[in-house]
Short mmCIF file of C-alpha atoms and ligand atoms in Angstrom, two decimals:
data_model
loop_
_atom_site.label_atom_id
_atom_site.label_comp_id
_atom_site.label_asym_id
_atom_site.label_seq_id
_atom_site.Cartn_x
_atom_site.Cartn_y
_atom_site.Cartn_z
CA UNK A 1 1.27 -53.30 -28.33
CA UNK A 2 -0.59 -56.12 -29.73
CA UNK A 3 0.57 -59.75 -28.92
CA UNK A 4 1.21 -60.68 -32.59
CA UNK A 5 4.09 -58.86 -32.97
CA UNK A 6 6.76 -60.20 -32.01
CA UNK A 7 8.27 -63.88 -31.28
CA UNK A 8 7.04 -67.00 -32.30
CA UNK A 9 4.81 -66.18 -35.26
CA UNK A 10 3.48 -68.49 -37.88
CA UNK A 11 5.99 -67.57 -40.71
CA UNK A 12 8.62 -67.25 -38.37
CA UNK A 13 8.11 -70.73 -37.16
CA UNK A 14 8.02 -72.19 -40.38
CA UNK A 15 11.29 -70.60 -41.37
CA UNK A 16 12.64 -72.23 -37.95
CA UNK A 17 11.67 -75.48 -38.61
CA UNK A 18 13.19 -75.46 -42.14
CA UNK A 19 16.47 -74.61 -40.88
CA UNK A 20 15.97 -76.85 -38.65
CA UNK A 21 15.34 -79.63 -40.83
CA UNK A 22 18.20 -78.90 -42.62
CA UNK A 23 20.68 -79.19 -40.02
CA UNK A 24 21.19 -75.76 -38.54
CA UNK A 25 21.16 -74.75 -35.09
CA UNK A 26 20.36 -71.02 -34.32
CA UNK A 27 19.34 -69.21 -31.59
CA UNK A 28 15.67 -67.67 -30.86
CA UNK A 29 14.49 -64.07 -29.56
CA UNK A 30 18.54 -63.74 -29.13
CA UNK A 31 19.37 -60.30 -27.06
CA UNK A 32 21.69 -58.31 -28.72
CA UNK A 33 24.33 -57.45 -25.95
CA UNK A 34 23.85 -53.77 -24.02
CA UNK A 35 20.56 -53.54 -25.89
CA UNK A 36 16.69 -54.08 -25.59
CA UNK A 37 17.15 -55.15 -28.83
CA UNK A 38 16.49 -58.78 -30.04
CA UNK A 39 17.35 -61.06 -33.47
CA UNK A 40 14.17 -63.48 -34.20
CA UNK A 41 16.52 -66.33 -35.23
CA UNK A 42 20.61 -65.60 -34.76
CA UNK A 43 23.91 -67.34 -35.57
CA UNK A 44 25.90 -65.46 -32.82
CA UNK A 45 29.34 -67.43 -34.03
CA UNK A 46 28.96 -66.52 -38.26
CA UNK A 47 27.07 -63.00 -36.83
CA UNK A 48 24.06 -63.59 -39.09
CA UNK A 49 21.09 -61.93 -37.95
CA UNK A 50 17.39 -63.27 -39.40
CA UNK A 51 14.23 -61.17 -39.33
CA UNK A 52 10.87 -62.59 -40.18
CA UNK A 53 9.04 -58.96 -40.42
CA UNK A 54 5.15 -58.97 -40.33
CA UNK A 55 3.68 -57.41 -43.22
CA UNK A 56 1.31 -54.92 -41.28
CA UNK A 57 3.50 -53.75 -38.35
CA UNK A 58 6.70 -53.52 -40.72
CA UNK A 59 5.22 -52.14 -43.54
CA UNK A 60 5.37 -54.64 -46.40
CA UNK A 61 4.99 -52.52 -49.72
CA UNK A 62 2.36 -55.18 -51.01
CA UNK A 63 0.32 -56.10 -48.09
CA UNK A 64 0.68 -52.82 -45.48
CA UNK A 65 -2.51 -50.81 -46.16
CA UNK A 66 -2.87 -47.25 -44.38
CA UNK A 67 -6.15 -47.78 -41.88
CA UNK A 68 -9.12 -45.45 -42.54
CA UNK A 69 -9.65 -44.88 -38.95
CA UNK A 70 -6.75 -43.01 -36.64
CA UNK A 71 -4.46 -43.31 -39.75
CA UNK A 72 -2.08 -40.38 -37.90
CA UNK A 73 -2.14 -42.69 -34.90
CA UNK A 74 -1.13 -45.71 -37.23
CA UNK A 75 1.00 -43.84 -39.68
CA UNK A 76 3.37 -42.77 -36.83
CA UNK A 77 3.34 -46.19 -35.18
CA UNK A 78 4.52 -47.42 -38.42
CA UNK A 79 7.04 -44.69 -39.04
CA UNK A 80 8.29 -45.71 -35.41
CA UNK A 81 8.78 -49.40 -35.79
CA UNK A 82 10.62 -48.71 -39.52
CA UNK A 83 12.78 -46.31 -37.82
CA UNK A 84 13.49 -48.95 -34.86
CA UNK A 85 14.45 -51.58 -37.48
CA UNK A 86 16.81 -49.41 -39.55
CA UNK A 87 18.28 -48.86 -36.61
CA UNK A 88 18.25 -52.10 -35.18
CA UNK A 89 20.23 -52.58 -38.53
CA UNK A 90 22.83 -50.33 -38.30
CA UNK A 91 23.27 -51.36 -34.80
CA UNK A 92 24.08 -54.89 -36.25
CA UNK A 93 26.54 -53.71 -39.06
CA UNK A 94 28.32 -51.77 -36.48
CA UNK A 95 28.71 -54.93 -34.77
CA UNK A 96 29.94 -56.50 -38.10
CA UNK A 97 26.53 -58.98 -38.49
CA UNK A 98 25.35 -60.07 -41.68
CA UNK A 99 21.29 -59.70 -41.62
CA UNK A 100 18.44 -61.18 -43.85
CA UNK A 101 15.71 -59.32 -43.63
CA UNK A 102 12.11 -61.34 -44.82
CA UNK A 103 8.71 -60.65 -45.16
CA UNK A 104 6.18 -63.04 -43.74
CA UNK A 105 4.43 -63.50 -46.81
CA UNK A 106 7.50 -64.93 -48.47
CA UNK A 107 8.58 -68.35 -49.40
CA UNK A 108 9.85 -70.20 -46.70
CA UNK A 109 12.92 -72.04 -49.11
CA UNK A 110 13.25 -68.66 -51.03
CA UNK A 111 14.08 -67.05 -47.11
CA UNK A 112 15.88 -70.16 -46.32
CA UNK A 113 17.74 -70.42 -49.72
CA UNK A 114 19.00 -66.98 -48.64
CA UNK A 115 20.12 -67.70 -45.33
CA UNK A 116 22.13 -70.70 -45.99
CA UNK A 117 24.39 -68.35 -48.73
CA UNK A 118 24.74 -65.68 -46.03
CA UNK A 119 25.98 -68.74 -43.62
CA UNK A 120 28.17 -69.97 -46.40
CA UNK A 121 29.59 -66.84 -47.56
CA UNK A 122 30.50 -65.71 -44.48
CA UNK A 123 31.57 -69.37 -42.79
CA UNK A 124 35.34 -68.87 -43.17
CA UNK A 125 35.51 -64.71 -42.59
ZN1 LIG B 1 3.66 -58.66 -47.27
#
């Protein structure tokens, strides 16, 4: 699998540094427990979970475009890592975690903005 996907990406960066700036303190590439499974930035104590997905290996409905050559190669490679993150998901709601799932193309406040009122919301469950 190509090195881009995965940790430390530009857009997830900048959404780490934002929360950053603002005061919050969050945990990176965090495991989740008895998996192979990992959050890109986590807040293990309020159980929010933050994805910064990348438009081509995720599927992002604006940017994903099917490749002309080995498409049935690609299209199932894509099918595969939507699958994983649905299930990544319901692995997480079973565990009772709030998630915020982002594209990389969008706004770093607009993912931010989002975050914080997940944090807020569920601060005193
Ligand atoms: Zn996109």
């Amino acid at each position: 699998m190509r090195a881009n996907r995965g940790r430390d990406t530009k857009p997830e960066l900048a959404v780490r540094r934002r929360l950053h700036e603002l005061g919050y303190r969050f945990r990176v590439c965090y495991r989740i427990e008895g998996t192979t499974r990992s959050i890109d930035i986590a807040f293990p104590r309020h159980r929010v979970a933050v994805f910064v997905d990348g438009c081509f290996w995720h599927g992002c409905p604006e940017h994903y475009r099917p490749a002309r050559r080995n498409s049935d190669f690609w299209d199932s490679k894509l099918r595969a890592n939507r699958a994983r993150d649905l299930d990544t998901d319901a692995l997480l709601q079973a565990r009772e975690w709030a998630i915020v799932r982002s594209w990389e193309h969008e706004d770093v406040d607009q993912v931010v903005r989002r975050v914080a009122g997940l944090l807020r919301s569920v601060a005193h469950r």
